[in-house]
């Protein structure tokens, strides 16, 4: 059996050790668009809360995505007034685009964001990020739909929110309770690998990120929140809902076809050092059973339809052999891709040949059942033939799954699934934070280093670090502004004109 510690997977989570350093532990991003009235009170309130309650160094980053009012001037004023505040401007709209760009360039080990209206009670911020600091979880989200949450909002928004999350549960099998709450956090090492896989640049960004993370087996921590609806929200509900449904379809299709490299963000079996030496850990049995049953059910219907068609011009044995042969080829191809996750053409001929051997066993069972039926009755009814074939196919299905899993598609290194690698470049650099203007945001956190406490003096001293650069949000010359203007699009959506968000 193949284990989770293969090349390309994320390392085991580790508790960020406490210590003294200048790099902020937490970077709270506030994405804004035309929020000149709310931005100042929001940032000052958040800063006051962090100063009183958060025990480590922090940063507040204002991500202005193409505001047309005086929001950029307000952001610059706040940056000049408060040492822990930084501002960043994008020339294209989209909350997802802003988050991906700023998170990709941030040096803080814990990345968070919240809406500018501060609808969520700030007392939930420390419980949100604590599991990420401790190494317990990979992502954390605030939930307005948890039983212990206290929410004040209109019936219309409540209905839309619950309906949307029901759609996610029914279509994408999502297990998290609230995808849309503007209160989330992620570990930086996870974000570096996860963000390039997220295509959406608008409001569906959160949902897509959570679905991919959950399907990859990452741990998502949920925090019940107290939340008060903002009656002045500028979100266009109908347009946003339409775009979200399109995103659900796109992600569902990608998951069904296996085009998402989920192995890239997989975690090892256990985070305890003693667990990393465990070999032959079974993986994905429950998911494979579900996929095999779905494919098997559809294959059985396909087989019965073919049998009925072939039976019109041939005998029962010939019709059974032809129907079983065609359905077996289709069944092997579907199980190869959807159930056992094998991609590419490599080994396809061998898999089909082995599948035909399994087909032969099924043919023997079904043909023997038909022979026994014909021996018992000279002219059995068509419905009786179908009932006998269904029973024989059920017996053959159990044996087929065991042979597929152990022989045709064994989960071994280099055979069952191709390995995925993380695309990253490690370039040494020693960026500094000059006074005034937009600061270069290229000082990544070293997971092995100490977890910094909030310093009493300016929190951004010059220090040499090792820079990790990724495609999403990659800067051309190391500055914030140029990082925005010269970004190469990671996804097609990044260059779509007229983005309404």
Coordinates of C-alpha atoms in Angstrom, one line a residue:
X1 CA 0.0 0.0 0.0
X2 CA 1.1 3.5 -0.7
X3 CA 1.4 5.9 2.3
X4 CA 0.6 9.6 2.5
X5 CA 4.2 10.6 3.0
X6 CA 5.0 10.5 -0.7
X7 CA 6.9 13.3 -2.5
X8 CA 4.8 16.4 -3.2
X9 CA 2.6 16.2 -0.1
X10 CA 2.7 18.8 2.7
X11 CA 4.9 18.1 5.7
X12 CA 3.4 17.2 9.1
X13 CA 1.9 20.1 11.0
X14 CA 4.0 21.4 13.8
X15 CA 3.3 23.8 16.7
X16 CA 4.9 27.2 16.0
X17 CA 7.3 27.6 19.0
X18 CA 7.1 30.8 21.0
X19 CA 10.0 33.3 21.0
X20 CA 11.0 36.8 20.1
X21 CA 11.3 38.0 16.5
X22 CA 10.0 40.8 14.3
X23 CA 8.0 38.9 11.8
X24 CA 4.3 39.0 12.6
X25 CA 2.6 35.8 13.5
X26 CA -0.8 36.8 12.2
X27 CA -1.7 38.8 9.0
X28 CA -5.3 39.9 9.0
X29 CA -6.4 41.0 5.5
X30 CA -9.4 43.3 5.0
X31 CA -10.5 43.2 1.4
X32 CA -12.3 46.4 0.5
X33 CA -14.0 48.0 -2.5
X34 CA -15.4 51.6 -2.1
X35 CA -15.5 51.4 1.7
X36 CA -14.3 55.0 2.5
X37 CA -16.8 55.4 5.4
X38 CA -16.3 52.0 7.1
X39 CA -12.6 51.4 6.6
X40 CA -11.3 53.8 9.2
X41 CA -13.5 52.7 12.1
X42 CA -13.1 49.0 11.2
X43 CA -9.2 49.1 11.2
X44 CA -9.0 51.2 14.4
X45 CA -11.4 48.8 16.2
X46 CA -9.6 45.7 15.0
X47 CA -6.2 47.2 15.9
X48 CA -7.4 48.1 19.3
X49 CA -8.7 44.6 19.9
X50 CA -5.5 42.9 18.7
X51 CA -3.4 45.2 20.8
X52 CA -5.4 44.3 23.9
X53 CA -5.9 40.6 23.4
X54 CA -3.5 39.0 20.9
X55 CA -0.3 37.8 22.5
X56 CA 1.9 37.7 19.4
X57 CA 3.0 40.2 16.8
X58 CA 0.4 40.9 14.1
X59 CA -0.2 42.9 11.0
X60 CA -3.4 44.3 9.5
X61 CA -3.4 44.5 5.7
X62 CA -5.9 46.6 3.7
X63 CA -6.4 45.0 0.3
X64 CA -8.1 47.6 -1.9
X65 CA -9.3 46.0 -5.1
X66 CA -9.9 48.8 -7.6
X67 CA -11.9 51.2 -5.4
X68 CA -13.0 54.3 -7.2
X69 CA -13.8 56.5 -4.2
X70 CA -11.3 57.8 -1.5
X71 CA -10.7 54.4 0.0
X72 CA -7.0 54.3 -1.2
X73 CA -6.4 57.7 0.5
X74 CA -8.0 56.4 3.7
X75 CA -5.9 53.3 3.6
X76 CA -2.7 55.3 3.1
X77 CA -3.6 57.5 6.1
X78 CA -4.2 54.5 8.3
X79 CA -0.9 53.0 7.2
X80 CA 0.9 56.2 8.2
X81 CA -0.9 56.5 11.5
X82 CA -0.7 52.9 12.7
X83 CA 2.6 50.9 12.6
X84 CA 0.9 47.5 12.3
X85 CA -1.2 48.6 9.3
X86 CA -0.1 48.1 5.7
X87 CA -2.1 48.9 2.5
X88 CA -2.0 47.2 -0.8
X89 CA -3.9 48.2 -4.0
X90 CA -5.0 46.0 -6.9
X91 CA -6.2 47.5 -10.2
X92 CA -8.7 44.7 -10.7
X93 CA -11.8 43.9 -8.7
X94 CA -12.5 40.7 -7.0
X95 CA -12.3 39.7 -3.3
X96 CA -10.8 36.3 -4.2
X97 CA -8.1 38.0 -6.3
X98 CA -7.2 40.3 -3.5
X99 CA -6.9 37.6 -0.9
X100 CA -4.9 35.3 -3.1
X101 CA -2.5 38.0 -4.1
X102 CA -1.9 39.3 -0.5
X103 CA -1.8 35.9 1.1
X104 CA 0.6 34.6 -1.5
X105 CA 3.0 37.5 -0.7
X106 CA 2.7 37.6 3.0
X107 CA 5.4 36.5 5.4
X108 CA 3.2 35.7 8.4
X109 CA 2.8 32.0 9.2
X110 CA -1.0 32.5 9.9
X111 CA -3.1 34.3 7.4
X112 CA -6.7 35.5 8.1
X113 CA -9.3 37.7 6.6
X114 CA -12.5 39.4 7.7
X115 CA -15.1 41.6 6.1
X116 CA -14.8 45.4 6.6
X117 CA -18.2 45.6 8.2
X118 CA -16.9 43.6 11.2
X119 CA -20.2 41.7 11.4
X120 CA -18.4 39.0 13.3
X121 CA -17.6 39.5 17.0
X122 CA -13.9 40.0 17.3
X123 CA -13.7 37.8 20.4
X124 CA -13.8 34.8 18.0
X125 CA -10.5 35.8 16.4
X126 CA -8.1 34.2 18.8
X127 CA -10.1 30.9 18.9
X128 CA -10.1 31.0 15.1
X129 CA -6.3 31.2 14.8
X130 CA -5.2 29.2 17.9
X131 CA -5.7 25.8 16.3
X132 CA -3.5 26.9 13.4
X133 CA -0.7 28.2 15.6
X134 CA -0.8 25.0 17.7
X135 CA -0.6 22.8 14.5
X136 CA -3.9 21.1 15.2
X137 CA -5.6 22.3 12.0
X138 CA -4.8 23.6 8.5
X139 CA -7.7 26.0 8.0
X140 CA -10.3 27.6 10.3
X141 CA -13.6 29.2 9.5
X142 CA -16.2 31.1 11.4
X143 CA -19.7 29.5 11.3
X144 CA -23.0 31.3 11.7
X145 CA -24.9 28.1 11.3
X146 CA -23.4 26.3 14.3
X147 CA -25.9 25.6 17.1
X148 CA -24.1 27.8 19.6
X149 CA -23.8 30.7 17.2
X150 CA -25.9 33.8 17.8
X151 CA -26.9 35.5 14.6
X152 CA -29.0 38.6 13.9
X153 CA -30.1 38.9 10.3
X154 CA -33.1 39.0 8.0
X155 CA -35.1 35.9 6.9
X156 CA -34.1 36.4 3.3
X157 CA -30.4 36.2 3.9
X158 CA -30.9 33.4 6.4
X159 CA -32.8 31.4 3.8
X160 CA -30.2 32.1 1.1
X161 CA -27.3 31.1 3.3
X162 CA -28.8 27.9 4.5
X163 CA -30.0 27.0 0.9
X164 CA -26.5 27.6 -0.4
X165 CA -24.8 25.4 2.2
X166 CA -27.4 22.6 1.5
X167 CA -26.5 22.8 -2.2
X168 CA -22.8 22.4 -1.3
X169 CA -23.6 19.4 0.9
X170 CA -25.8 17.7 -1.8
X171 CA -23.6 18.4 -4.8
X172 CA -20.0 18.6 -3.5
X173 CA -20.5 16.5 -0.3
X174 CA -19.1 19.4 1.8
X175 CA -19.1 18.8 5.5
X176 CA -18.2 22.3 6.7
X177 CA -21.3 24.2 7.8
X178 CA -20.8 27.8 6.6
X179 CA -18.9 28.6 3.4
X180 CA -19.8 32.2 3.1
X181 CA -18.9 33.7 6.5
X182 CA -16.3 36.4 6.0
X183 CA -14.1 35.2 8.8
X184 CA -11.5 32.6 7.9
X185 CA -7.8 31.8 8.5
X186 CA -5.2 29.4 6.9
X187 CA -1.7 28.3 7.7
X188 CA 0.8 29.9 5.3
X189 CA 2.4 26.6 4.3
X190 CA -1.0 25.3 3.3
X191 CA -1.9 28.5 1.4
X192 CA 1.3 28.3 -0.7
X193 CA 0.2 25.0 -2.2
X194 CA -3.6 25.4 -2.1
X195 CA -4.1 28.9 -3.5
X196 CA -2.7 28.2 -7.0
X197 CA -5.3 25.5 -7.3
X198 CA -8.2 27.9 -6.7
X199 CA -9.5 29.5 -9.9
X200 CA -12.3 31.9 -8.7
X201 CA -11.4 35.5 -8.1
X202 CA -14.6 36.7 -6.6
X203 CA -17.0 35.6 -3.8
X204 CA -16.8 31.8 -4.7
X205 CA -13.1 31.9 -3.8
X206 CA -13.9 30.8 -0.2
X207 CA -16.1 27.9 -1.1
X208 CA -13.6 26.6 -3.7
X209 CA -10.7 26.8 -1.3
X210 CA -12.6 24.9 1.4
X211 CA -13.9 22.2 -0.9
X212 CA -10.5 21.4 -2.3
X213 CA -8.9 21.5 1.1
X214 CA -11.6 19.1 2.5
X215 CA -11.3 16.7 -0.4
X216 CA -7.5 16.6 0.0
X217 CA -8.0 15.6 3.7
X218 CA -6.9 18.8 5.3
X219 CA -8.3 19.6 8.7
X220 CA -10.8 22.5 8.9
X221 CA -11.6 23.9 12.3
X222 CA -15.0 25.6 12.8
X223 CA -15.6 28.4 15.3
X224 CA -19.2 29.4 16.3
X225 CA -19.5 33.1 16.0
X226 CA -21.8 35.9 17.0
X227 CA -22.8 37.8 13.9
X228 CA -24.9 40.8 13.2
X229 CA -26.0 41.5 9.6
X230 CA -24.9 44.7 7.9
X231 CA -28.0 46.3 6.4
X232 CA -25.8 48.4 4.1
X233 CA -24.0 45.6 2.5
X234 CA -23.2 46.2 -1.2
X235 CA -23.2 42.5 -2.2
X236 CA -25.5 41.8 -5.2
X237 CA -27.3 38.7 -3.9
X238 CA -28.8 37.4 -7.2
X239 CA -25.6 38.0 -9.3
X240 CA -23.4 36.5 -6.6
X241 CA -25.7 33.4 -6.2
X242 CA -25.6 32.9 -10.0
X243 CA -21.8 33.0 -10.1
X244 CA -21.6 30.7 -7.1
X245 CA -23.8 28.1 -8.7
X246 CA -21.5 28.2 -11.8
X247 CA -18.6 27.7 -9.5
X248 CA -20.3 24.7 -7.9
X249 CA -20.8 23.1 -11.3
X250 CA -17.1 23.8 -12.3
X251 CA -15.6 22.4 -9.1
X252 CA -18.0 19.4 -9.1
X253 CA -17.0 18.6 -12.7
X254 CA -13.3 18.9 -11.8
X255 CA -13.7 16.6 -8.9
X256 CA -15.6 14.1 -10.9
X257 CA -13.1 14.0 -13.7
X258 CA -10.1 14.0 -11.3
X259 CA -8.5 17.0 -12.9
X260 CA -7.6 18.5 -9.4
X261 CA -4.2 17.3 -8.1
X262 CA -5.4 16.7 -4.6
X263 CA -2.3 14.7 -3.7
X264 CA -0.4 18.0 -3.8
X265 CA -2.0 19.2 -0.6
X266 CA -2.2 15.9 1.2
X267 CA -0.9 15.5 4.8
X268 CA 1.1 12.6 6.2
X269 CA -0.8 9.9 8.1
X270 CA 0.0 11.3 11.5
X271 CA 1.6 14.5 12.7
X272 CA 3.2 12.8 15.7
X273 CA 6.9 12.0 14.7
X274 CA 6.3 8.4 15.8
X275 CA 3.6 8.1 13.1
X276 CA 5.8 9.1 10.2
X277 CA 7.5 5.7 10.1
X278 CA 4.3 3.8 9.8
X279 CA 4.2 1.8 6.6
X280 CA 1.3 0.2 4.6
X281 CA -1.4 2.5 5.9
X282 CA -4.6 1.8 3.9
X283 CA -5.9 4.9 2.1
X284 CA -9.3 5.8 0.6
X285 CA -11.1 2.5 1.1
X286 CA -14.4 4.2 2.0
X287 CA -14.2 6.5 -0.9
X288 CA -13.3 3.7 -3.3
X289 CA -16.2 1.6 -2.1
X290 CA -18.7 4.5 -2.7
X291 CA -17.2 5.2 -6.2
X292 CA -17.2 1.5 -7.1
X293 CA -20.8 1.1 -6.0
X294 CA -21.9 4.1 -8.1
X295 CA -20.0 2.9 -11.1
X296 CA -21.3 -0.6 -10.6
X297 CA -24.9 0.5 -10.3
X298 CA -24.7 2.5 -13.6
X299 CA -22.8 -0.4 -15.2
X300 CA -25.5 -2.8 -14.2
X301 CA -28.2 -0.6 -15.7
X302 CA -26.1 -0.2 -18.9
X303 CA -25.6 -4.0 -19.0
X304 CA -29.4 -4.7 -18.6
X305 CA -30.3 -2.3 -21.4
X306 CA -27.7 -3.9 -23.7
X307 CA -28.9 -7.4 -22.8
X308 CA -32.4 -6.5 -23.7
X309 CA -31.4 -5.0 -27.0
X310 CA -29.2 -8.0 -28.0
X311 CA -31.8 -10.4 -26.8
X312 CA -34.1 -9.2 -29.6
X313 CA -32.0 -10.8 -32.3
X314 CA -29.9 -13.5 -30.5
X315 CA -30.1 -16.1 -27.8
X316 CA -29.7 -15.5 -24.1
X317 CA -26.1 -16.7 -23.9
X318 CA -24.9 -14.6 -26.8
X319 CA -26.8 -11.5 -25.6
X320 CA -25.3 -12.0 -22.2
X321 CA -21.8 -12.3 -23.5
X322 CA -22.0 -9.3 -25.7
X323 CA -23.7 -7.1 -23.1
X324 CA -21.2 -8.1 -20.4
X325 CA -18.2 -7.5 -22.7
X326 CA -19.3 -4.0 -23.7
X327 CA -20.3 -3.0 -20.1
X328 CA -17.1 -4.6 -18.7
X329 CA -14.9 -2.4 -20.9
X330 CA -16.8 0.7 -19.9
X331 CA -16.8 -0.4 -16.2
X332 CA -13.0 -0.9 -16.1
X333 CA -12.4 2.5 -17.7
X334 CA -14.8 4.3 -15.3
X335 CA -13.3 2.6 -12.2
X336 CA -9.8 3.3 -13.4
X337 CA -10.4 7.0 -13.5
X338 CA -13.2 7.7 -11.0
X339 CA -12.8 5.1 -8.3
X340 CA -9.1 4.4 -8.2
X341 CA -7.8 7.8 -9.5
X342 CA -5.5 6.5 -12.3
X343 CA -4.8 9.3 -14.8
X344 CA -3.2 9.3 -18.2
X345 CA -2.8 6.5 -20.8
X346 CA 0.0 4.6 -19.1
X347 CA -1.0 1.1 -18.3
X348 CA -4.5 1.5 -19.8
X349 CA -4.1 -1.5 -22.1
X350 CA -2.9 -3.7 -19.3
X351 CA -5.7 -2.6 -17.0
X352 CA -8.3 -3.4 -19.7
X353 CA -6.7 -6.8 -20.2
X354 CA -6.8 -7.5 -16.5
X355 CA -10.4 -6.2 -16.5
X356 CA -11.3 -8.8 -19.2
X357 CA -10.0 -11.5 -16.9
X358 CA -12.3 -10.2 -14.2
X359 CA -15.0 -10.1 -16.9
X360 CA -14.4 -13.7 -17.6
X361 CA -15.2 -14.6 -14.0
X362 CA -18.4 -12.5 -14.2
X363 CA -19.3 -14.2 -17.5
X364 CA -18.8 -17.6 -15.9
X365 CA -21.1 -16.7 -13.0
X366 CA -23.8 -15.2 -15.1
X367 CA -23.7 -17.8 -17.8
X368 CA -23.8 -20.5 -15.3
X369 CA -26.8 -18.9 -13.7
X370 CA -28.6 -18.7 -17.1
X371 CA -27.7 -22.3 -17.8
X372 CA -29.1 -23.4 -14.5
X373 CA -32.3 -21.4 -15.2
X374 CA -32.7 -22.9 -18.6
X375 CA -32.2 -26.4 -17.2
X376 CA -34.9 -25.8 -14.6
X377 CA -37.4 -24.2 -17.1
X378 CA -37.5 -24.7 -20.9
X379 CA -39.0 -21.2 -21.6
X380 CA -38.3 -18.9 -18.7
X381 CA -39.9 -15.4 -18.7
X382 CA -37.8 -12.4 -19.6
X383 CA -38.3 -10.9 -16.1
X384 CA -37.1 -14.1 -14.5
X385 CA -33.9 -14.0 -16.6
X386 CA -33.3 -10.4 -15.5
X387 CA -33.8 -11.3 -11.9
X388 CA -31.3 -14.2 -12.1
X389 CA -28.8 -12.0 -13.9
X390 CA -29.1 -9.3 -11.2
X391 CA -28.4 -11.8 -8.5
X392 CA -25.4 -13.2 -10.3
X393 CA -24.0 -9.8 -11.0
X394 CA -24.2 -8.8 -7.3
X395 CA -22.1 -11.8 -6.5
X396 CA -19.7 -11.0 -9.2
X397 CA -19.5 -7.4 -8.1
X398 CA -18.0 -8.2 -4.7
X399 CA -15.4 -10.3 -6.3
X400 CA -14.7 -7.7 -8.9
X401 CA -14.0 -5.0 -6.4
X402 CA -11.6 -7.2 -4.5
X403 CA -9.7 -8.1 -7.7
X404 CA -9.7 -4.5 -8.9
X405 CA -8.3 -3.2 -5.6
X406 CA -5.7 -5.9 -5.0
X407 CA -4.7 -6.8 -8.6
X408 CA -5.8 -4.5 -11.4
X409 CA -5.4 -1.1 -9.5
X410 CA -3.2 -1.8 -6.5
X411 CA -2.4 1.3 -4.5
X412 CA 1.4 1.1 -4.7
X413 CA 3.9 3.8 -5.4
X414 CA 4.2 4.4 -9.1
X415 CA 1.3 2.1 -10.1
X416 CA -2.0 3.2 -8.7
X417 CA -1.7 7.0 -9.1
X418 CA 0.9 9.3 -10.4
X419 CA 2.8 11.3 -7.9
X420 CA 2.2 15.0 -7.7
X421 CA 4.8 17.6 -7.0
X422 CA 4.6 21.0 -5.4
X423 CA 5.7 23.8 -7.8
X424 CA 7.9 26.1 -5.8
X425 CA 11.0 28.1 -6.2
X426 CA 13.3 28.9 -3.2
X427 CA 15.3 32.1 -3.8
X428 CA 17.5 33.7 -1.1
X429 CA 16.9 37.4 -0.5
X430 CA 17.0 39.8 2.4
X431 CA 14.0 42.2 2.0
X432 CA 13.6 45.2 4.3
X433 CA 10.7 47.4 5.2
X434 CA 11.6 51.0 4.2
X435 CA 9.8 53.9 5.8
X436 CA 6.7 55.1 4.0
X437 CA 5.1 53.9 0.8
X438 CA 4.1 50.3 -0.1
X439 CA 6.2 47.8 1.7
X440 CA 7.8 44.8 0.0
X441 CA 6.0 41.8 1.1
X442 CA 8.5 39.0 0.5
X443 CA 9.7 37.9 3.9
X444 CA 8.3 34.4 4.5
X445 CA 8.1 32.7 7.8
X446 CA 10.4 29.8 8.6
X447 CA 8.2 27.1 10.2
X448 CA 11.2 25.8 12.2
X449 CA 11.9 29.3 13.7
X450 CA 10.5 30.8 16.8
X451 CA 7.0 32.2 17.1
X452 CA 7.4 35.9 17.6
X453 CA 5.9 37.8 20.5
X454 CA 4.5 41.3 19.9
X455 CA 7.5 43.6 20.3
X456 CA 7.3 46.9 22.1
X457 CA 9.2 48.7 19.4
X458 CA 8.5 48.9 15.6
X459 CA 7.5 45.4 14.6
X460 CA 9.3 45.1 11.3
X461 CA 13.1 45.1 11.8
X462 CA 15.4 44.2 9.0
X463 CA 16.5 40.6 9.0
X464 CA 17.8 38.1 6.6
X465 CA 15.3 35.3 5.6
X466 CA 14.7 32.8 2.9
X467 CA 12.1 33.9 0.3
X468 CA 9.7 31.4 -1.1
X469 CA 7.9 32.6 -4.3
X470 CA 4.8 31.1 -5.8
X471 CA 2.9 31.8 -9.0
X472 CA -0.1 33.3 -7.3
X473 CA 0.7 36.9 -6.4
X474 CA 4.3 36.7 -7.6
X475 CA 6.0 40.1 -7.6
X476 CA 8.1 41.2 -10.6
X477 CA 10.5 43.4 -8.7
X478 CA 9.7 42.8 -5.0
X479 CA 7.4 45.8 -4.4
X480 CA 3.8 45.7 -3.6
X481 CA 2.6 48.0 -6.4
X482 CA 4.6 46.3 -9.1
X483 CA 3.5 42.9 -7.7
X484 CA 0.0 43.9 -8.6
X485 CA 0.6 45.6 -11.9
X486 CA 2.9 42.9 -13.4
X487 CA 1.2 39.8 -12.1
X488 CA 1.0 37.0 -14.7
X489 CA -2.5 35.5 -14.5
X490 CA -2.6 32.1 -12.8
X491 CA -6.1 31.4 -14.0
X492 CA -8.1 32.6 -17.0
X493 CA -10.5 34.5 -14.7
X494 CA -7.7 36.8 -13.6
X495 CA -7.9 38.7 -16.9
X496 CA -11.6 38.8 -17.5
X497 CA -12.7 42.4 -18.1
X498 CA -15.8 43.7 -16.4
X499 CA -15.6 41.6 -13.2
X500 CA -18.6 42.9 -11.2
X501 CA -17.0 42.2 -7.9

